[in-house]
Short mmCIF file of C-alpha atoms and ligand atoms in Angstrom, two decimals:
data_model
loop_
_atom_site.label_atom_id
_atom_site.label_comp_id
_atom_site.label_asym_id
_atom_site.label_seq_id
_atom_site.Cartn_x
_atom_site.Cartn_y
_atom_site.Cartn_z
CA UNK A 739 -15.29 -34.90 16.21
CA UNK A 740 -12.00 -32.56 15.92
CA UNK A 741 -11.75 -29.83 17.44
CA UNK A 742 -9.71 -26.82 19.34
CA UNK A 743 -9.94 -25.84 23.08
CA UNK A 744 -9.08 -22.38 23.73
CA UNK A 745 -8.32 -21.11 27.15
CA UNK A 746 -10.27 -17.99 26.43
CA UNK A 747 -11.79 -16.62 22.97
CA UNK A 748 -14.07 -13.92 21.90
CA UNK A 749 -17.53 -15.33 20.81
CA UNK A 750 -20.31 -13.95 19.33
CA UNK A 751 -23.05 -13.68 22.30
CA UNK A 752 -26.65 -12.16 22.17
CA UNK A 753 -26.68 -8.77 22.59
CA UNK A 754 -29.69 -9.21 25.73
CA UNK A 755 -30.37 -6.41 27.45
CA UNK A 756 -27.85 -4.53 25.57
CA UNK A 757 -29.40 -0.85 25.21
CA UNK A 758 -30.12 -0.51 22.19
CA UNK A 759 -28.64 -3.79 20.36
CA UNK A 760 -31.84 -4.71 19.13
CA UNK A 761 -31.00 -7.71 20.19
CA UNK A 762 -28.07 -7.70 18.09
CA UNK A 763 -25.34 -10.16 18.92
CA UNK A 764 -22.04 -8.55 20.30
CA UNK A 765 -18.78 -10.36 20.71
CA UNK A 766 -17.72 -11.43 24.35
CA UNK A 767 -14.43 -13.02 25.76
CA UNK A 768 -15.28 -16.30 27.33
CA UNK A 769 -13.40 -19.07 28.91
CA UNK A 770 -12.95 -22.52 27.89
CA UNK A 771 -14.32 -22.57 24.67
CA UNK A 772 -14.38 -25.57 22.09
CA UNK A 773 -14.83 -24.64 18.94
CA UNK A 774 -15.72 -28.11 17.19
CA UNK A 775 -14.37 -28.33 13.37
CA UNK A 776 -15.75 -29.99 9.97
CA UNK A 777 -14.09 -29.42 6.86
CA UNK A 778 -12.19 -25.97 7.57
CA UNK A 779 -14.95 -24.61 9.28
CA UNK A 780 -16.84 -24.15 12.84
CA UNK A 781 -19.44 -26.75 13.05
CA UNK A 782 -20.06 -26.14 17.06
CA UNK A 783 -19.36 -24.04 19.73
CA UNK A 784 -19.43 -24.80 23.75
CA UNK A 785 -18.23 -22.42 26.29
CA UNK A 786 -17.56 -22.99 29.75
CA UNK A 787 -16.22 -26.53 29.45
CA UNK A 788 -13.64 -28.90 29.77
CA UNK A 789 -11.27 -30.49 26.12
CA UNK A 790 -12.24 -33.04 24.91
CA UNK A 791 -9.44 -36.08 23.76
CA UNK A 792 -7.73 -35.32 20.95
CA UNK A 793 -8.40 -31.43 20.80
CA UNK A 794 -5.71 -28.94 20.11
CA UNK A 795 -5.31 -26.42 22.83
CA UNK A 796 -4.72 -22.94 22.29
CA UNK A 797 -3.96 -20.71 24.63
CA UNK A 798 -3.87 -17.28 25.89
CA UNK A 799 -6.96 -15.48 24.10
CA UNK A 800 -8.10 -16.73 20.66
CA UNK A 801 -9.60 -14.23 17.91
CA UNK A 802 -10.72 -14.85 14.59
CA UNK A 803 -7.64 -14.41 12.14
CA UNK A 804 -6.80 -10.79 10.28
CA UNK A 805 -7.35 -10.06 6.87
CA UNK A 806 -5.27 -7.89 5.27
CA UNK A 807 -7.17 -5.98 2.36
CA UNK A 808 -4.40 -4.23 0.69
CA UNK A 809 -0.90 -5.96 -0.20
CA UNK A 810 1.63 -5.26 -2.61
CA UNK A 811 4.04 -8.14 -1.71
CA UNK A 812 7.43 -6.89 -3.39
CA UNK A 813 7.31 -3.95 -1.52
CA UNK A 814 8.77 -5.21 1.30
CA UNK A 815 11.88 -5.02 -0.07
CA UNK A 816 11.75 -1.43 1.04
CA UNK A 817 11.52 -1.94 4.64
CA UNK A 818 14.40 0.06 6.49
CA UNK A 819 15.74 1.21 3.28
CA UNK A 820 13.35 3.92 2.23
CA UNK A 821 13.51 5.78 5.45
CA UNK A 822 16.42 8.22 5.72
CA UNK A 823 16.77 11.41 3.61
CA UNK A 824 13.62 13.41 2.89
CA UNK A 825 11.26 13.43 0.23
CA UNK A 826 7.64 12.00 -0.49
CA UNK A 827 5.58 9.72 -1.69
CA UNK A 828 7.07 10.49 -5.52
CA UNK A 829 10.24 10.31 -4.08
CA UNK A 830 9.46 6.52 -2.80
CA UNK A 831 8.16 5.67 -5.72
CA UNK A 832 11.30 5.71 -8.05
CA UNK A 833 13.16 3.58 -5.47
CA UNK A 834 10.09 1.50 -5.35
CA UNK A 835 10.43 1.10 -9.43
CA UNK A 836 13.64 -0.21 -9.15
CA UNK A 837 12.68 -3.12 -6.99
CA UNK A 838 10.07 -3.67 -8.82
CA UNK A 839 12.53 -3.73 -11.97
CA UNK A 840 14.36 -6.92 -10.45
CA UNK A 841 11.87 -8.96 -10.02
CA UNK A 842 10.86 -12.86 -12.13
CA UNK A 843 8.73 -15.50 -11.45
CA UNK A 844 11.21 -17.28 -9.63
CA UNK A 845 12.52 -14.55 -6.91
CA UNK A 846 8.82 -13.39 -6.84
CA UNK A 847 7.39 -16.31 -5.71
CA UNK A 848 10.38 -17.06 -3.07
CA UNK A 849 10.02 -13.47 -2.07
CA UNK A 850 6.02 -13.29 -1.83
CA UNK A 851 6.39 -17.18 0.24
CA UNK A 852 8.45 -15.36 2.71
CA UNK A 853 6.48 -12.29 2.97
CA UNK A 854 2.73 -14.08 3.12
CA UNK A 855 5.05 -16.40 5.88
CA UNK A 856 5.38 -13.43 7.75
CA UNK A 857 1.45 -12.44 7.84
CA UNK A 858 0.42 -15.70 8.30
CA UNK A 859 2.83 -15.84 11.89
CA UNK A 860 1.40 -12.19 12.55
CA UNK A 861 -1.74 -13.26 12.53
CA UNK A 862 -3.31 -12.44 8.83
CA UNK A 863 -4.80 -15.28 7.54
CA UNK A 864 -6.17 -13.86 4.03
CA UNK A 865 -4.81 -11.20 1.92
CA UNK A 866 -5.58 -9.13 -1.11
CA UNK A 867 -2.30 -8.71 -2.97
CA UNK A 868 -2.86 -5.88 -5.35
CA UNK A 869 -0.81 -6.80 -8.59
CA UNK A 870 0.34 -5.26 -11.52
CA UNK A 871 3.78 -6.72 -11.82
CA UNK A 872 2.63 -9.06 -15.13
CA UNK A 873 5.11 -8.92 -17.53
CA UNK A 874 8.92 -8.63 -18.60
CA UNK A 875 10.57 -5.80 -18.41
CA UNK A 876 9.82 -3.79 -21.22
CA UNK A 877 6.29 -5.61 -21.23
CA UNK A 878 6.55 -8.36 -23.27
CA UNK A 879 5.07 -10.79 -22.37
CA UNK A 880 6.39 -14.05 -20.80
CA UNK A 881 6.03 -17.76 -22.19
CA UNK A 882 3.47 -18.75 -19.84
CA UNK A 883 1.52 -15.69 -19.70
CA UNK A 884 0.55 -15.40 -16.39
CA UNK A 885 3.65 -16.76 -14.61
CA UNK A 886 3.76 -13.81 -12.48
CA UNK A 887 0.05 -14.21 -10.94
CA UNK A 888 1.04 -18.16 -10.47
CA UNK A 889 4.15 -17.57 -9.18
CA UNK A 890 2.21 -15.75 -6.14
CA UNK A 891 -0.67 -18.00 -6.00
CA UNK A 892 1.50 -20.65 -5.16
CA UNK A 893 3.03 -18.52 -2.38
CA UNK A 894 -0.04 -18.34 -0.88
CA UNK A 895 -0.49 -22.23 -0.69
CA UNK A 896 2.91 -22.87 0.54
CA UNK A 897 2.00 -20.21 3.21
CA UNK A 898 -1.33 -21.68 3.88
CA UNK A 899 -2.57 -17.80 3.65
CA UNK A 900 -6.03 -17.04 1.65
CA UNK A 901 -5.05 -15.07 -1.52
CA UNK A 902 -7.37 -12.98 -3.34
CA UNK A 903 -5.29 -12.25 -6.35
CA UNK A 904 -6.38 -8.74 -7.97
CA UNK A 905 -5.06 -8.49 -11.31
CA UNK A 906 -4.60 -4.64 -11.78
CA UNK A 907 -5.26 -2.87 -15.23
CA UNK A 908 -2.63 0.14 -15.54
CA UNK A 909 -2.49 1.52 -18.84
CA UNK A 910 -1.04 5.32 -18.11
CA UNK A 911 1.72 6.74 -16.28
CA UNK A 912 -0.50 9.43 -15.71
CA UNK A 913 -3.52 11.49 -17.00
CA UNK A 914 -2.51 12.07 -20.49
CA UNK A 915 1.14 10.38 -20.27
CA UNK A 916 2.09 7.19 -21.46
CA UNK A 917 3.53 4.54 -18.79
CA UNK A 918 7.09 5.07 -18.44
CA UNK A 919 9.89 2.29 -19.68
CA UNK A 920 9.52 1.17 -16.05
CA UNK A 921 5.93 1.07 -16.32
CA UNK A 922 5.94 -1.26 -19.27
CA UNK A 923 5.85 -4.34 -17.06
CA UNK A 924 2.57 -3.26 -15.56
CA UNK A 925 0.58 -2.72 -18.54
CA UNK A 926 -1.52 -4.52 -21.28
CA UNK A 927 -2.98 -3.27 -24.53
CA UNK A 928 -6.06 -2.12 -23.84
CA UNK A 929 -9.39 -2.48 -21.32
CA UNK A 930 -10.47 -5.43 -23.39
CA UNK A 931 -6.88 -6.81 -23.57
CA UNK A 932 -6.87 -6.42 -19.69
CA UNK A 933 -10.20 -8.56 -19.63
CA UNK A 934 -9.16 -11.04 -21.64
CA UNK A 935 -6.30 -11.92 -19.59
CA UNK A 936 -8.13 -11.68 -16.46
CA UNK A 937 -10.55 -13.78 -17.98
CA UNK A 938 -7.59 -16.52 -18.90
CA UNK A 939 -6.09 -16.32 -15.13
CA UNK A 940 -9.27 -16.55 -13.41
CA UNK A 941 -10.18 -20.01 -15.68
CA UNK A 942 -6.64 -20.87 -14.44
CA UNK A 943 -6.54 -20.35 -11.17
CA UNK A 944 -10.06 -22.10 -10.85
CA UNK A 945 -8.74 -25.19 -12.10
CA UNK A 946 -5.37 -25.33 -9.92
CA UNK A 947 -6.00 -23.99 -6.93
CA UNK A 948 -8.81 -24.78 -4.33
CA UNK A 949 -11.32 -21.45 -4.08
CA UNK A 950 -11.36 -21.44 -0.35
CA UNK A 951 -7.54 -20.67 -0.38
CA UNK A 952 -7.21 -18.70 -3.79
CA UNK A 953 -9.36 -16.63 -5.80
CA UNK A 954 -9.02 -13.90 -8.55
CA UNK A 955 -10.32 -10.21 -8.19
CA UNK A 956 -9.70 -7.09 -9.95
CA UNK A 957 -8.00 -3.55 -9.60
CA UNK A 958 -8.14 -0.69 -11.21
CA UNK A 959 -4.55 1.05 -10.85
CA UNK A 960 -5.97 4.65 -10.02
CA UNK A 961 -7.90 7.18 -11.70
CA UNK A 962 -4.02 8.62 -13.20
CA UNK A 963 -3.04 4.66 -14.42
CA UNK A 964 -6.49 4.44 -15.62
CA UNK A 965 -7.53 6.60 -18.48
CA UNK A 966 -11.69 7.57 -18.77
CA UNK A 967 -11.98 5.65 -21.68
CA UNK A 968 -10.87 2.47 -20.29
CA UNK A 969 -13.05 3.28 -17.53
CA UNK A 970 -16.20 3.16 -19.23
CA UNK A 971 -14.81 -0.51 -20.76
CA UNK A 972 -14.36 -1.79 -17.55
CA UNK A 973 -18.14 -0.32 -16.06
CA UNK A 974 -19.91 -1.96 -19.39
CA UNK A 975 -17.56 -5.56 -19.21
CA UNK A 976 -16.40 -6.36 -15.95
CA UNK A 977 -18.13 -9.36 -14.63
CA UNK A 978 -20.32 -8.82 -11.47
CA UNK A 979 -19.05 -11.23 -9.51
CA UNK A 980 -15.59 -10.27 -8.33
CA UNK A 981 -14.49 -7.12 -5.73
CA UNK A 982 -12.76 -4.79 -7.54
CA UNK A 983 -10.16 -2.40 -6.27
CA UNK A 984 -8.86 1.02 -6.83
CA UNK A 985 -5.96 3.20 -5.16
CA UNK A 986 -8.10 6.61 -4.86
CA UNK A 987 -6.86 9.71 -3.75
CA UNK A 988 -3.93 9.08 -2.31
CA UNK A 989 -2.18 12.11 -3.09
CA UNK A 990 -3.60 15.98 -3.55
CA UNK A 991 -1.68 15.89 -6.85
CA UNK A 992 -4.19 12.65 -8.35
CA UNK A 993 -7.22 14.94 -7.40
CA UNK A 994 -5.68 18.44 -9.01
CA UNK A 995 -5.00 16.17 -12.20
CA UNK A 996 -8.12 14.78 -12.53
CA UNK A 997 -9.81 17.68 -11.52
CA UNK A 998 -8.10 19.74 -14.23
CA UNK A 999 -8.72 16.43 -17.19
CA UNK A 1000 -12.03 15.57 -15.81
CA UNK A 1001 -13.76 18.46 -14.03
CA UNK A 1002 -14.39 16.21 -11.30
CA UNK A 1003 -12.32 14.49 -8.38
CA UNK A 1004 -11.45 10.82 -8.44
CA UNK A 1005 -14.45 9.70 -6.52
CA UNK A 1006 -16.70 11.71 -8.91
CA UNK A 1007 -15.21 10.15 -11.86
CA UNK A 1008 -15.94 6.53 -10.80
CA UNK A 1009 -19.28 8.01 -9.89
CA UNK A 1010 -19.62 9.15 -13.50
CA UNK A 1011 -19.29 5.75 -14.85
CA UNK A 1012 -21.05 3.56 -12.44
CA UNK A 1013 -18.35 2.55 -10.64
CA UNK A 1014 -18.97 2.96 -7.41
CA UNK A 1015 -20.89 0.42 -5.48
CA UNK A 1016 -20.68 -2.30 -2.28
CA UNK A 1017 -17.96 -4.30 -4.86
CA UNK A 1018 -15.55 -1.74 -4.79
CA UNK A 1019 -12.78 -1.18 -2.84
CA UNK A 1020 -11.39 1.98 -2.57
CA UNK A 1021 -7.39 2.14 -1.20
CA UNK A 1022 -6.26 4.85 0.99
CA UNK A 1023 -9.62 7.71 -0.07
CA UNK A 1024 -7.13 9.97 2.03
CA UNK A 1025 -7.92 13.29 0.90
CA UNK A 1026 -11.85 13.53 -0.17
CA UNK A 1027 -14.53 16.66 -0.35
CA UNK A 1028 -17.59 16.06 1.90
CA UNK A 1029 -18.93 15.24 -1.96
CA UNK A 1030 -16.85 12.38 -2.45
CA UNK A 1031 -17.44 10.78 1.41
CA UNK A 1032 -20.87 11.18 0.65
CA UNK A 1033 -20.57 9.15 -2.88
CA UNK A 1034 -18.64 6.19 -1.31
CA UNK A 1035 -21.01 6.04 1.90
CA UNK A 1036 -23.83 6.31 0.01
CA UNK A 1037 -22.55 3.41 -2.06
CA UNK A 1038 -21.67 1.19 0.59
CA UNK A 1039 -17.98 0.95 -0.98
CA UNK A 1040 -15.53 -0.52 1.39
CA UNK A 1041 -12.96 2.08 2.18
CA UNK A 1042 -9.36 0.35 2.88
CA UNK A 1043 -7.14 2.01 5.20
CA UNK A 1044 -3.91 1.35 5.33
CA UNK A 1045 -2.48 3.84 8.72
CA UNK A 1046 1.25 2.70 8.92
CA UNK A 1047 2.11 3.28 5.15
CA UNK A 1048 -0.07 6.33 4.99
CA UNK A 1049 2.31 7.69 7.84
CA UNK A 1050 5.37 6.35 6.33
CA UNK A 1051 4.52 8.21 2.85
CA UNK A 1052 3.63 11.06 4.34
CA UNK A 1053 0.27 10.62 2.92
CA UNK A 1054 -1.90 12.28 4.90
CA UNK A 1055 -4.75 11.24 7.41
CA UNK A 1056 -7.83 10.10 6.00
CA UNK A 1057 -11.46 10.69 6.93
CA UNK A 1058 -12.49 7.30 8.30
CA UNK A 1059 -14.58 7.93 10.79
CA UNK A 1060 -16.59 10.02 8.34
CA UNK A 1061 -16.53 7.69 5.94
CA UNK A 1062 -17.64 4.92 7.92
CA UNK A 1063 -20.72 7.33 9.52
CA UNK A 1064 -21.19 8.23 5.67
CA UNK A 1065 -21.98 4.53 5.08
CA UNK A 1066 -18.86 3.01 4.10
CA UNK A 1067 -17.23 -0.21 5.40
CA UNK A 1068 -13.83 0.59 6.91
CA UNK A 1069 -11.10 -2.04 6.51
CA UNK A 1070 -7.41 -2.40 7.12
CA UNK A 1071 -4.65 -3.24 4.44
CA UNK A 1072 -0.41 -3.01 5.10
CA UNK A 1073 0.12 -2.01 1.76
CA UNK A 1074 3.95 -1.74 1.34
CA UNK A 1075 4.70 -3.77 4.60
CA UNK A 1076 7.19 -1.51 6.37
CA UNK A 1077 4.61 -2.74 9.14
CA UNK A 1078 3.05 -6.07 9.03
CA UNK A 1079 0.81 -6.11 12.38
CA UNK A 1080 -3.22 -6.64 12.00
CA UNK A 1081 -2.55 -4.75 15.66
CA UNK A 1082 -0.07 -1.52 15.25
CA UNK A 1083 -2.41 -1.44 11.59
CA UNK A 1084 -5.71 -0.96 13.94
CA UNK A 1085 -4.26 1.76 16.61
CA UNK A 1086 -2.71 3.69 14.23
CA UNK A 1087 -6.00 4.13 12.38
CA UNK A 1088 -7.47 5.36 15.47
CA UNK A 1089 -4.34 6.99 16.65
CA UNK A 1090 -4.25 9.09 12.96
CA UNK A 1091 -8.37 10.09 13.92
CA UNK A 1092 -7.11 11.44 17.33
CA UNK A 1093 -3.94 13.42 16.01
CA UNK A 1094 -5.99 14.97 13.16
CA UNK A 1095 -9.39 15.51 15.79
CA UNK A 1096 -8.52 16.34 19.24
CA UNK A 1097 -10.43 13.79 20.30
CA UNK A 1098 -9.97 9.97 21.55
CA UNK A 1099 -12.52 7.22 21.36
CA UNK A 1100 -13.21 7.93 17.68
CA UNK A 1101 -13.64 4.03 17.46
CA UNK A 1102 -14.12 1.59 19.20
CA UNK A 1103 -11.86 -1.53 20.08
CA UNK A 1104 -14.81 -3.42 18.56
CA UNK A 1105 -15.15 -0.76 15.66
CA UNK A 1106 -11.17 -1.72 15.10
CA UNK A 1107 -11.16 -5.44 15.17
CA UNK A 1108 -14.07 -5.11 13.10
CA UNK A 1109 -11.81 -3.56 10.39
CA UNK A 1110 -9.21 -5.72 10.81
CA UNK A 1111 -11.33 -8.53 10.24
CA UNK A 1112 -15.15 -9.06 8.66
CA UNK A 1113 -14.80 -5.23 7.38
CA UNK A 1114 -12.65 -6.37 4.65
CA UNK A 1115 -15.46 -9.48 3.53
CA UNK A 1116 -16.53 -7.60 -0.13
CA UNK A 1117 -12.87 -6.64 -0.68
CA UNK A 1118 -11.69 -10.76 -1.13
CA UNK A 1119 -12.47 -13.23 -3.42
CA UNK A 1120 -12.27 -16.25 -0.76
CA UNK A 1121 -13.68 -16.39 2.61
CA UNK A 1122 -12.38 -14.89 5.41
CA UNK A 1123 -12.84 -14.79 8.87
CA UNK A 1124 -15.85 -13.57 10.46
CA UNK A 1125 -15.94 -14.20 14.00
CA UNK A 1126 -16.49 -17.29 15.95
CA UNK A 1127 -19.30 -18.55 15.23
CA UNK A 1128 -20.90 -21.37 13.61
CA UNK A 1129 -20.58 -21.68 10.09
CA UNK A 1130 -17.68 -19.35 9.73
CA UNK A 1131 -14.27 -20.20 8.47
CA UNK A 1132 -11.82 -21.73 11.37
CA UNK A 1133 -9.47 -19.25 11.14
CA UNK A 1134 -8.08 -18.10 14.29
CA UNK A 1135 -4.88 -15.96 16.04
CA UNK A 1136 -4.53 -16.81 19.86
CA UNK A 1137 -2.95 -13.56 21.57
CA UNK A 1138 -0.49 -13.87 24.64
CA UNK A 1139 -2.75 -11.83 27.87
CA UNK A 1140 0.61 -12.01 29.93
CA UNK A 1141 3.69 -10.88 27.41
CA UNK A 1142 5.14 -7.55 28.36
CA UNK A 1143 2.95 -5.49 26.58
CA UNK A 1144 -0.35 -7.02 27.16
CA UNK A 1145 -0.11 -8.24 30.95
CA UNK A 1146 -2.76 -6.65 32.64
CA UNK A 1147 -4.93 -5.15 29.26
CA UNK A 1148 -8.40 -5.97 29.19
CA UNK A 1149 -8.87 -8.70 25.94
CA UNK A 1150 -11.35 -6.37 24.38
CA UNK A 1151 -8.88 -3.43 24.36
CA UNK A 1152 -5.76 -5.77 22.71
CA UNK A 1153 -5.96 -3.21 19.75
CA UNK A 1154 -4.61 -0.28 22.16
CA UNK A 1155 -1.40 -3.04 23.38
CA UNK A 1156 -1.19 -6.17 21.56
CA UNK A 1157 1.83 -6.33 18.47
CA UNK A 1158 1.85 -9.53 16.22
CA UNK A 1159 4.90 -10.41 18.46
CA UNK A 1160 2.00 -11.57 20.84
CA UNK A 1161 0.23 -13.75 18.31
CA UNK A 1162 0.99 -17.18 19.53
CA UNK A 1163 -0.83 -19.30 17.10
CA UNK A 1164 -2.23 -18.98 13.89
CA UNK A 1165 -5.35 -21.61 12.08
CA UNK A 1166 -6.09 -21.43 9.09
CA UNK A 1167 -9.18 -23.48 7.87
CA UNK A 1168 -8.66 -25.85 11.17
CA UNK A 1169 -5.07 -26.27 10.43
CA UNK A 1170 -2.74 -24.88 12.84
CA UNK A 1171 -0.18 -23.06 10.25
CA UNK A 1172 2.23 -20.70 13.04
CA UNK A 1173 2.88 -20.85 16.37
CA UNK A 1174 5.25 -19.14 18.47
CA UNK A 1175 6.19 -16.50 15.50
CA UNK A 1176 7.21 -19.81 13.18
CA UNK A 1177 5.87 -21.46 10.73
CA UNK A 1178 4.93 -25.11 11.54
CA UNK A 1179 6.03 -26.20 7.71
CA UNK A 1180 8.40 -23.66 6.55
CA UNK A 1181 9.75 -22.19 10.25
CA UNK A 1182 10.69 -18.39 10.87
CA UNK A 1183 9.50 -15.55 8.21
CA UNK A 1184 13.03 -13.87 9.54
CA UNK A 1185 15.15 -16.55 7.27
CA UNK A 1186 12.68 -17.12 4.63
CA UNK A 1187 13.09 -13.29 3.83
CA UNK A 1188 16.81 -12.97 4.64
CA UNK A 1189 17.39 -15.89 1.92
CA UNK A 1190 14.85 -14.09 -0.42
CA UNK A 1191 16.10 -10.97 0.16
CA UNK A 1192 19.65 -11.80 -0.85
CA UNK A 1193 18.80 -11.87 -4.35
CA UNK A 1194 17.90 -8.47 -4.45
CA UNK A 1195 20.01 -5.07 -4.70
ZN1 ZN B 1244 -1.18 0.23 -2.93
#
């Protein structure tokens, strides 16, 4: 039997005499640990023990992968270009417009292999890529129509990352306004014209791509790309069976706007129509009334976070830790990918409850990983990691203990030290996929994004 031997890993253990676990398992480092492997998942687990011949060894500390819940893969054209000057999130937005202006099937897919590259070395080994970029400009249509979705679906194989590819309905460029010219490429007909052609790209997908590494979910743009009526489509036709996203109050003025159309805020109006429950995934939830962290808690919605671009926006600081005591399961996205660390991603979120509380501890290491990782299961289409266990998908990042920044941190606290510059290798479904910040097929994200990057202003 296959297998890998890591030096150290963190396994699930019984929780024992745990105060009050309940005898709930809770994740341990332990040494010399062989996780044995059968068809892209763990089939068996020994700890304490020696490799066996013909096991891959990974060393330093091994974790299950990342998953990154909230993507938009073009936007890292931004990075270190959006910075200077001042300004806000509207502000970031036109310049984000014109990159997304430039883009075709062709540069996308180069662009999205290079930036899924760069996840996959960073330790990510799933993402939800939150798309809306489906036509020409000007929205017609193209030839094949859903060369765009395609385009990134087979960046995701070449990268070996797990896509869950959420096809995003965006009819408005506001409440009450028309998308813009630059809009047009987002947007479709209708609700039911929306449906329709996520109905076509899911049959599609299903028959070209294997469902462990690529799967099709849905997005609703926001609550000002999304008008009421289309809303109560979507709540009456949307099949069950797929996570479903939504950017929700990411700025005061979304709330004031719907406030002023709706009489309620953005949480309220998903409320209104049924759509709030354990499927959805709400993006950001940055500025909410008690009301609304009540609604999503008491709906079990997954809440993603996304701390580096919320800071780089100016944004704001959301309420996770209230959300997450509300009910809600927290979990971690780098959204526009001026940071693309499963590590900075988790400290920040804790660093942004300290700034805004006074106080530190507001979660745990464990609470963080947990975002990072199984807190992001209903938000994806394909599996993801879990933990180390039996069962679970092989998907694993082995962290350097001795690099400049970790040497000396205890394992358990990596989220307070660790950068994805100390991810030394990356499986994905038993396949080792990066090591050493490379790629073992297509080699460093740095020139796959330089080369893709040249073909953009
Ligand atoms: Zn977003």
């Amino acid at each position: 039997m296959s297998g890998f031997w890591c030096e150290a890993a963190l396994i699930e253990a019984d929780g024992g005499d745990v105060a009050g676990s309940g005898g709930a398992r809770r994740p341990e480092i332990a040494a010399g640990v062989r996780l044995e492997v059968h068809e892209g998942r763990i089939s068996g687990i020994a700890t304490g023990v020696r490799p066996e011949a013909g096991d891959q060894i990974l060393n330093g500390v091994v974790f299950p992968a990342a998953a990154n819940a909230h993507s938009h893969a073009f936007h890292r054209i931004l990075r270190g270009r959006t910075h200077d000057g001042r300004g806000d999130f509207w502000v970031w937005r036109e310049q984000m417009y014109r990159s997304a202006a430039e883009l075709t099937p062709e540069k996308y897919e180069k662009l999205a292999t290079a930036v899924f590259t760069e996840m996959v070395v960073s330790g990510f080994s799933s993402v939800a890529e939150f798309h809306y970029v489906h036509h020409q400009p000007g929205g017609i249509p193209y030839a094949e129509p859903h060369a765009m979705e395609l385009a990134l679906a087979r960046a995701a194989v070449a990268s070996g990352i797990r896509l869950t590819l959420l096809d995003t309905l965006y009819l408005a460029g506001g409440i009450g306004t028309p998308l813009s010219p630059e809009q047009a490429r987002f947007g479709d007909a209708d609700a039911d014209a929306w449906l329709d052609r996520l109905g076509s790209l899911r049959a599609g997908v299903a028959r070209s791509f294997p469902p462990e590494l690529v799967g099709v979910g849905a997005a609703l743009h926001s609550v000002r790309g999304v008008p009421e009526e289309a809303l109560k489509t979507v709540a009456a036709k949307l099949p069950a069976d797929i996570p479903l996203h939504i950017h929700l109050s990411e700025q005061p003025a979304e709330n004031q706007a719907c406030i002023e159309a709706y009489g309620v805020t953005p949480a309220g109006l998903l409320a209104r129509h049924g759509l709030l429950s354990r499927r959805l995934s709400a993006v950001h939830a940055t500025h909410l009334t008690p009301e609304d962290i009540r609604l999503l808690g008491d709906a079990g919605a997954t809440v993603v976070m996304c701390p580096t671009t919320e800071a780089d926006l100016a944004d704001g600081i959301g309420p996770a830790r209230a959300l997450s005591d509300a009910g809600s399961t927290i979990a971690l996205g780098t959204d526009q990918h001026a940071v693309i660390d499963p590590w900075v991603e988790m400290r920040t979120l804790e660093h942004g409850e300290r700034l805004a509380s006074g106080q530190r501890g507001r979660f745990s290491p464990q609470e963080l990983f947990h975002a990072a990782t199984i807190g992001a299961t209903a938000s994806m289409a394909t599996p993801i990691a879990s933990a180390l266990e039996v069962g679970a998908v092989c998907d694993l990042m082995a962290v350097a203990p001795d690099s400049v920044r970790t040497a000396g941190s205890i394992p358990r606290q990596f989220a307070f030290s660790a950068t994805a510059s100390d991810v030394t290798d990356v499986v994905i479904a038993a396949e080792l996929v990066a090591s050493n910040g490379a790629h073992v097929r297509l080699g460093t994200p740095g020139s796959l994004l330089a080369e893709a990057l040249k073909e953009f202003s």
